[in-house]
Amino acid sequence: MQSSELLSFVQQKVEDMKGRDIVTLDVRGKSSITDFMVICSGTSNRHTKSIADHVALESKQAGIDIMGIEGDKAGEWVLLDLGDVVVHVMLDDTRSFYQLEKLWSA
């Protein structure tokens, strides 16, 4: 699957689970580890974990390799590494504290 196809796939799966404030960052040329970052918010720890679980399950079913999942126990900030796309699912407080959009768009 090409980077752009994977990105569309991930965005759709996040939307399926009602992820909020979805932002996509093109970090090609800024990062050597990924091409795109998808950042979204969940309404609770359970919601962030559910979004991440859904993306992971659908990815596996589509034959997409998951490089890693971090933070899925606590649910404050769950990161899914799908290679060309890294997904950050965060609570609002965590998202505003770390300001990934500001960090990576500068």
PDB file of C-alpha atoms in Angstrom:
ATOM      1  CA  MET A   1       0.000   0.000   0.000  1.00  0.00           C
ATOM      2  CA  GLN A   2       1.377   3.414  -0.973  1.00  0.00           C
ATOM      3  CA  SER A   3       1.801   6.140   1.662  1.00  0.00           C
ATOM      4  CA  SER A   4      -1.172   8.130   0.364  1.00  0.00           C
ATOM      5  CA  GLU A   5      -3.409   5.039   0.322  1.00  0.00           C
ATOM      6  CA  LEU A   6      -2.345   4.136   3.860  1.00  0.00           C
ATOM      7  CA  LEU A   7      -3.027   7.695   4.969  1.00  0.00           C
ATOM      8  CA  SER A   8      -6.561   7.624   3.524  1.00  0.00           C
ATOM      9  CA  PHE A   9      -7.169   4.223   5.105  1.00  0.00           C
ATOM     10  CA  VAL A  10      -6.071   5.460   8.553  1.00  0.00           C
ATOM     11  CA  GLN A  11      -8.090   8.672   8.309  1.00  0.00           C
ATOM     12  CA  GLN A  12     -11.225   6.675   7.455  1.00  0.00           C
ATOM     13  CA  LYS A  13     -10.719   4.268  10.361  1.00  0.00           C
ATOM     14  CA  VAL A  14     -10.238   7.155  12.809  1.00  0.00           C
ATOM     15  CA  GLU A  15     -13.404   8.799  11.475  1.00  0.00           C
ATOM     16  CA  ASP A  16     -15.273   5.474  11.846  1.00  0.00           C
ATOM     17  CA  MET A  17     -14.640   5.655  15.599  1.00  0.00           C
ATOM     18  CA  LYS A  18     -15.571   9.344  15.895  1.00  0.00           C
ATOM     19  CA  GLY A  19     -12.030  10.612  16.500  1.00  0.00           C
ATOM     20  CA  ARG A  20     -12.202  14.382  16.999  1.00  0.00           C
ATOM     21  CA  ASP A  21     -10.136  17.241  15.569  1.00  0.00           C
ATOM     22  CA  ILE A  22      -8.294  15.055  13.074  1.00  0.00           C
ATOM     23  CA  VAL A  23      -5.152  16.697  11.735  1.00  0.00           C
ATOM     24  CA  THR A  24      -2.800  15.245   9.141  1.00  0.00           C
ATOM     25  CA  LEU A  25       0.792  16.429   8.994  1.00  0.00           C
ATOM     26  CA  ASP A  26       3.070  15.785   6.028  1.00  0.00           C
ATOM     27  CA  VAL A  27       6.482  15.318   7.643  1.00  0.00           C
ATOM     28  CA  ARG A  28       8.361  14.124   4.559  1.00  0.00           C
ATOM     29  CA  GLY A  29      11.643  15.986   4.594  1.00  0.00           C
ATOM     30  CA  LYS A  30      11.283  16.720   8.325  1.00  0.00           C
ATOM     31  CA  SER A  31      11.393  13.158   9.629  1.00  0.00           C
ATOM     32  CA  SER A  32      13.278  10.106   8.499  1.00  0.00           C
ATOM     33  CA  ILE A  33      10.969   7.720  10.366  1.00  0.00           C
ATOM     34  CA  THR A  34       7.599   8.420   8.716  1.00  0.00           C
ATOM     35  CA  ASP A  35       5.904  10.352   5.923  1.00  0.00           C
ATOM     36  CA  PHE A  36       2.670  11.367   7.650  1.00  0.00           C
ATOM     37  CA  MET A  37       1.327  11.845  11.152  1.00  0.00           C
ATOM     38  CA  VAL A  38      -2.364  11.641  11.929  1.00  0.00           C
ATOM     39  CA  ILE A  39      -3.279  13.321  15.208  1.00  0.00           C
ATOM     40  CA  CYS A  40      -6.729  13.114  16.746  1.00  0.00           C
ATOM     41  CA  SER A  41      -8.460  13.431  20.088  1.00  0.00           C
ATOM     42  CA  GLY A  42     -10.658  11.079  22.031  1.00  0.00           C
ATOM     43  CA  THR A  43     -13.228  12.025  24.648  1.00  0.00           C
ATOM     44  CA  SER A  44     -11.895   9.661  27.335  1.00  0.00           C
ATOM     45  CA  ASN A  45      -9.168   7.102  27.978  1.00  0.00           C
ATOM     46  CA  ARG A  46     -11.540   4.388  26.852  1.00  0.00           C
ATOM     47  CA  HIS A  47     -12.349   6.289  23.649  1.00  0.00           C
ATOM     48  CA  THR A  48      -8.659   6.837  22.759  1.00  0.00           C
ATOM     49  CA  LYS A  49      -7.942   3.152  23.331  1.00  0.00           C
ATOM     50  CA  SER A  50     -10.985   2.176  21.235  1.00  0.00           C
ATOM     51  CA  ILE A  51      -9.892   4.386  18.331  1.00  0.00           C
ATOM     52  CA  ALA A  52      -6.370   2.956  18.424  1.00  0.00           C
ATOM     53  CA  ASP A  53      -7.647  -0.624  18.769  1.00  0.00           C
ATOM     54  CA  HIS A  54      -9.966  -0.154  15.787  1.00  0.00           C
ATOM     55  CA  VAL A  55      -7.180   1.249  13.590  1.00  0.00           C
ATOM     56  CA  ALA A  56      -4.871  -1.600  14.661  1.00  0.00           C
ATOM     57  CA  LEU A  57      -7.475  -4.330  14.064  1.00  0.00           C
ATOM     58  CA  GLU A  58      -8.527  -2.984  10.671  1.00  0.00           C
ATOM     59  CA  SER A  59      -4.879  -2.567   9.689  1.00  0.00           C
ATOM     60  CA  LYS A  60      -4.095  -6.175  10.568  1.00  0.00           C
ATOM     61  CA  GLN A  61      -7.132  -7.379   8.642  1.00  0.00           C
ATOM     62  CA  ALA A  62      -5.968  -5.360   5.616  1.00  0.00           C
ATOM     63  CA  GLY A  63      -2.512  -6.952   5.826  1.00  0.00           C
ATOM     64  CA  ILE A  64      -0.756  -3.794   7.040  1.00  0.00           C
ATOM     65  CA  ASP A  65       2.214  -4.374   9.322  1.00  0.00           C
ATOM     66  CA  ILE A  66       2.029  -2.605  12.666  1.00  0.00           C
ATOM     67  CA  MET A  67       5.539  -1.616  13.726  1.00  0.00           C
ATOM     68  CA  GLY A  68       4.475  -0.808  17.269  1.00  0.00           C
ATOM     69  CA  ILE A  69       1.809   0.421  19.660  1.00  0.00           C
ATOM     70  CA  GLU A  70       2.619   2.509  22.727  1.00  0.00           C
ATOM     71  CA  GLY A  71       0.437   3.949  25.488  1.00  0.00           C
ATOM     72  CA  ASP A  72      -2.488   1.598  24.988  1.00  0.00           C
ATOM     73  CA  LYS A  73      -2.588   0.649  28.662  1.00  0.00           C
ATOM     74  CA  ALA A  74      -3.198   4.166  30.024  1.00  0.00           C
ATOM     75  CA  GLY A  75      -4.995   5.659  27.029  1.00  0.00           C
ATOM     76  CA  GLU A  76      -3.858   9.242  27.574  1.00  0.00           C
ATOM     77  CA  TRP A  77      -1.773   9.147  24.397  1.00  0.00           C
ATOM     78  CA  VAL A  78      -1.788   6.091  22.181  1.00  0.00           C
ATOM     79  CA  LEU A  79       0.712   5.903  19.329  1.00  0.00           C
ATOM     80  CA  LEU A  80       0.436   3.463  16.430  1.00  0.00           C
ATOM     81  CA  ASP A  81       3.405   3.130  14.112  1.00  0.00           C
ATOM     82  CA  LEU A  82       2.306   1.879  10.714  1.00  0.00           C
ATOM     83  CA  GLY A  83       5.570   2.761   8.988  1.00  0.00           C
ATOM     84  CA  ASP A  84       4.711   5.515   6.514  1.00  0.00           C
ATOM     85  CA  VAL A  85       1.944   6.769   8.828  1.00  0.00           C
ATOM     86  CA  VAL A  86       2.170   7.294  12.582  1.00  0.00           C
ATOM     87  CA  VAL A  87      -1.123   7.775  14.421  1.00  0.00           C
ATOM     88  CA  HIS A  88      -1.364   9.764  17.657  1.00  0.00           C
ATOM     89  CA  VAL A  89      -4.645   9.410  19.569  1.00  0.00           C
ATOM     90  CA  MET A  90      -4.661  11.769  22.540  1.00  0.00           C
ATOM     91  CA  LEU A  91      -6.840  13.204  25.258  1.00  0.00           C
ATOM     92  CA  ASP A  92      -7.437  16.950  24.869  1.00  0.00           C
ATOM     93  CA  ASP A  93      -5.260  17.918  27.861  1.00  0.00           C
ATOM     94  CA  THR A  94      -2.374  15.787  26.635  1.00  0.00           C
ATOM     95  CA  ARG A  95      -2.721  17.127  23.108  1.00  0.00           C
ATOM     96  CA  SER A  96      -2.692  20.748  24.213  1.00  0.00           C
ATOM     97  CA  PHE A  97       0.290  20.121  26.507  1.00  0.00           C
ATOM     98  CA  TYR A  98       2.527  18.501  23.861  1.00  0.00           C
ATOM     99  CA  GLN A  99       1.281  20.557  20.871  1.00  0.00           C
ATOM    100  CA  LEU A 100       2.554  18.129  18.234  1.00  0.00           C
ATOM    101  CA  GLU A 101       0.915  20.123  15.442  1.00  0.00           C
ATOM    102  CA  LYS A 102       2.933  23.187  16.396  1.00  0.00           C
ATOM    103  CA  LEU A 103       6.136  21.187  16.829  1.00  0.00           C
ATOM    104  CA  TRP A 104       5.962  19.424  13.463  1.00  0.00           C
ATOM    105  CA  SER A 105       4.483  22.234  11.377  1.00  0.00           C
ATOM    106  CA  ALA A 106       7.239  24.720  12.264  1.00  0.00           C
TER     107      ALA A 106
END
